[in-house]
Amino acid sequence: MNSSYAKNNYGRVFEQIVKSSLARNIVELGVLYGYSTIHLAKGLAYNKTHFGIFGHLNSYDLWESYPYKHTAMPKTQDIINESNLGDFITLNKGDAFEVYEKYDDESICLLHVDISNTGETIKRIMPLWNSKIRRNGIILFEGGSVERDNVDWMLKYKEPPIRDEINSNKIINEVYSVNTYEKFPSLTALHKNKAG
Ligand SMILES: C[S@@+](CC[C@H](N)C(=O)[O-])C[C@H]1O[C@@H](n2cnc3c(N)ncnc32)[C@H](O)[C@@H]1O
């Protein structure tokens, strides 16, 4: 499937994080063709079979309203139906900077953010979503490596680096521990250490 995550098999990482965290309520921002969506759901399917844990993934995208690379929700729904993981996934249309309002505080176990991330994305997402993450919950951001901050479009449009924002972000520093998987495109895992 067409995804920058596929090259280095990040699907395995998504699946494993869901298995080891036993996450139940998962939210994803940025779906496109559903590569990360399907692998997060594989973890949920494993947890159902092996531990009787019924988790669910709500995934949001702007679909045709996004002016750059995008697809239509029914096309991604077809891909998900073919994967036989449809019971674990609900696709939604929604803006990453608005749909946080649908969630209660400390209700989300795992949030995955992949909306053509830049440092600005992290800066805006953290204050909106932090309170929604439960203690010991996880936020996954696409990016965080130096290589990812230097891809053509980040340099061309002078986008603020993700890594600098992660290092300087007050909420991240005070509430989360940070680990970045460095293989391209890289993935940063924030583990919530404190309530709030
Ligand atoms: C890099 S793709 C997601 C890739 C996908 N997670 C994967 O595993 O391959 C980015 C997606 O984010 C969506 N997007 C961009 N800005 C958004 C926003 N503010 N809210 C929701 N979705 C957004 C785009 O429509 C696009 O489909």
XYZ file of C-alpha atoms and ligand atoms in Angstrom:
223
model
C 0.000 0.000 0.000
C 1.191 3.499 -0.848
C 2.486 5.016 2.417
C 5.813 6.465 3.513
C 5.552 4.155 6.531
C 5.575 1.019 4.347
C 9.205 1.218 3.213
C 10.570 0.423 6.664
C 7.665 -1.749 7.703
C 6.262 0.607 10.351
C 3.091 -1.454 10.245
C 4.781 -3.910 12.586
C 5.552 -1.070 15.008
C 1.937 0.141 15.047
C 0.629 -3.366 15.564
C 3.113 -4.094 18.345
C 2.430 -0.848 20.214
C -1.289 -1.680 20.304
C -0.549 -5.214 21.491
C 1.854 -4.203 24.239
C -0.181 -1.227 25.480
C -3.507 -3.141 25.299
C -4.984 0.132 24.038
C -8.783 0.139 23.824
C -9.804 3.588 22.673
C -7.583 4.619 19.765
C -7.894 7.818 17.711
C -6.058 8.555 14.486
C -5.682 11.878 12.667
C -4.698 11.410 8.993
C -5.713 8.215 7.198
C -5.181 8.550 3.421
C -5.247 4.935 2.067
C -5.299 3.391 5.554
C -1.835 1.869 5.990
C -1.422 2.903 9.641
C -5.158 2.410 10.233
C -5.083 -1.229 9.179
C -1.983 -2.008 11.238
C -3.352 -0.362 14.368
C -6.493 -2.454 13.850
C -4.426 -5.632 13.489
C -3.225 -5.004 17.044
C -6.825 -4.573 18.188
C -7.821 -7.843 16.497
C -4.964 -9.635 18.279
C -5.993 -8.184 21.655
C -9.575 -9.334 21.080
C -8.542 -12.884 20.160
C -5.898 -13.348 22.850
C -7.147 -11.238 25.763
C -10.853 -10.696 25.058
C -10.236 -6.936 24.928
C -12.637 -5.124 22.599
C -10.904 -1.954 21.445
C -11.861 0.403 18.642
C -10.132 2.856 16.341
C -11.746 6.108 15.211
C -9.813 7.576 12.293
C -10.317 11.110 10.983
C -9.293 12.723 7.724
C -10.345 15.761 5.706
C -10.562 13.551 2.599
C -11.435 15.668 -0.492
C -11.379 18.866 1.582
C -7.599 18.557 1.925
C -6.037 20.522 -0.957
C -2.874 18.413 -1.282
C -2.452 14.638 -1.628
C -5.731 13.055 -0.544
C -8.287 10.386 -1.392
C -12.027 9.816 -0.936
C -13.356 8.100 2.194
C -15.326 5.384 0.271
C -12.117 4.293 -1.482
C -10.298 3.831 1.824
C -13.403 2.135 3.265
C -13.184 -0.422 0.420
C -9.549 -1.141 1.323
C -10.514 -1.591 4.978
C -13.392 -3.903 4.098
C -10.993 -6.055 2.072
C -8.719 -6.322 5.123
C -11.540 -7.876 7.177
C -10.719 -5.468 9.997
C -13.756 -3.254 9.453
C -15.283 -4.160 12.827
C -12.411 -2.432 14.599
C -12.334 0.774 12.527
C -14.655 3.726 12.037
C -13.646 6.205 9.355
C -14.823 9.766 9.900
C -14.577 13.116 8.207
C -13.132 15.648 10.631
C -10.428 18.223 11.199
C -7.609 17.234 13.550
C -7.820 20.657 15.165
C -11.551 20.392 15.878
C -12.515 16.778 16.607
C -10.769 16.757 19.996
C -13.996 18.340 21.281
C -15.783 15.009 20.813
C -13.650 13.312 23.476
C -13.800 13.365 27.285
C -10.695 14.121 29.269
C -8.453 11.090 29.875
C -10.542 8.931 27.521
C -7.964 8.078 24.830
C -5.367 5.310 25.218
C -3.504 5.944 21.964
C -3.517 8.898 19.551
C -1.740 8.679 16.173
C -1.100 11.976 14.363
C -0.090 11.877 10.678
C -1.404 14.969 8.870
C 1.701 15.974 6.863
C 3.265 16.895 10.190
C 5.577 19.858 10.767
C 6.768 21.430 14.011
C 3.657 23.611 13.845
C 1.426 20.499 13.879
C 2.950 19.318 17.150
C 2.734 22.832 18.617
C -1.001 23.052 17.818
C -1.981 19.458 18.585
C -0.450 19.180 22.073
C -2.587 21.785 23.897
C -5.772 20.557 22.177
C -5.328 16.830 22.760
C -3.143 16.462 25.859
C -6.012 16.425 28.360
C -7.820 13.766 26.287
C -5.001 11.251 26.775
C -5.259 8.989 29.782
C -2.379 8.508 32.196
C 0.056 5.970 30.729
C -1.465 6.681 27.322
C 0.582 7.246 24.182
C 0.729 9.835 21.412
C 2.436 8.766 18.172
C 3.590 11.466 15.769
C 4.894 10.717 12.292
C 8.363 12.299 12.190
C 10.921 13.419 14.729
C 14.196 12.479 13.001
C 16.643 14.981 11.507
C 16.243 13.222 8.141
C 12.467 13.774 8.181
C 12.924 17.458 9.061
C 15.097 17.824 5.967
C 12.829 16.279 3.319
C 12.380 18.455 0.220
C 8.991 19.949 1.054
C 9.955 20.856 4.634
C 12.949 22.823 3.317
C 11.165 24.271 0.291
C 8.317 25.716 2.355
C 10.599 26.555 5.301
C 8.441 24.487 7.648
C 9.440 24.495 11.325
C 11.294 21.284 12.272
C 9.409 18.642 14.246
C 12.447 17.726 16.312
C 12.968 21.266 17.637
C 9.314 21.494 18.654
C 9.469 18.140 20.452
C 12.578 19.263 22.338
C 11.168 22.643 23.360
C 7.445 21.906 23.826
C 6.461 22.645 27.433
C 3.643 20.074 27.642
C 5.826 17.339 26.189
C 8.693 18.145 28.539
C 6.516 18.264 31.640
C 4.153 15.359 31.020
C 5.668 12.882 28.541
C 8.724 10.748 27.976
C 9.909 10.791 24.374
C 11.279 8.060 22.115
C 11.842 8.401 18.376
C 12.067 5.439 15.993
C 14.673 6.815 13.610
C 14.156 4.800 10.412
C 12.549 6.917 7.681
C 10.066 8.565 7.918
C 10.550 8.149 11.697
C 7.909 7.967 14.399
C 7.934 9.672 17.779
C 6.233 7.999 20.736
C 5.200 10.188 23.671
C 4.321 8.231 26.809
C 2.204 10.136 29.300
C 3.741 9.970 32.756
C 1.401 12.237 34.665
C -2.333 12.858 34.841
C -3.728 16.104 33.455
C 0.488 11.533 5.194
S -1.211 11.255 4.902
C -1.634 10.011 6.108
C -0.931 8.710 5.832
C -1.437 7.502 6.583
N -1.515 7.705 8.034
C -0.576 6.300 6.279
O -0.374 5.449 7.166
O -0.122 6.159 5.153
C -1.907 12.726 5.547
C -3.413 12.771 5.563
O -3.794 13.797 6.498
C -4.994 14.392 6.055
N -5.083 15.697 6.722
C -4.335 16.801 6.483
N -4.676 17.788 7.329
C -5.656 17.295 8.130
C -6.420 17.826 9.226
N -6.255 19.091 9.662
N -7.341 17.030 9.821
C -7.534 15.749 9.382
N -6.845 15.193 8.365
C -5.921 15.950 7.750
C -4.856 14.430 4.538
O -6.113 14.483 3.915
C -4.087 13.125 4.236
O -4.974 12.088 3.851
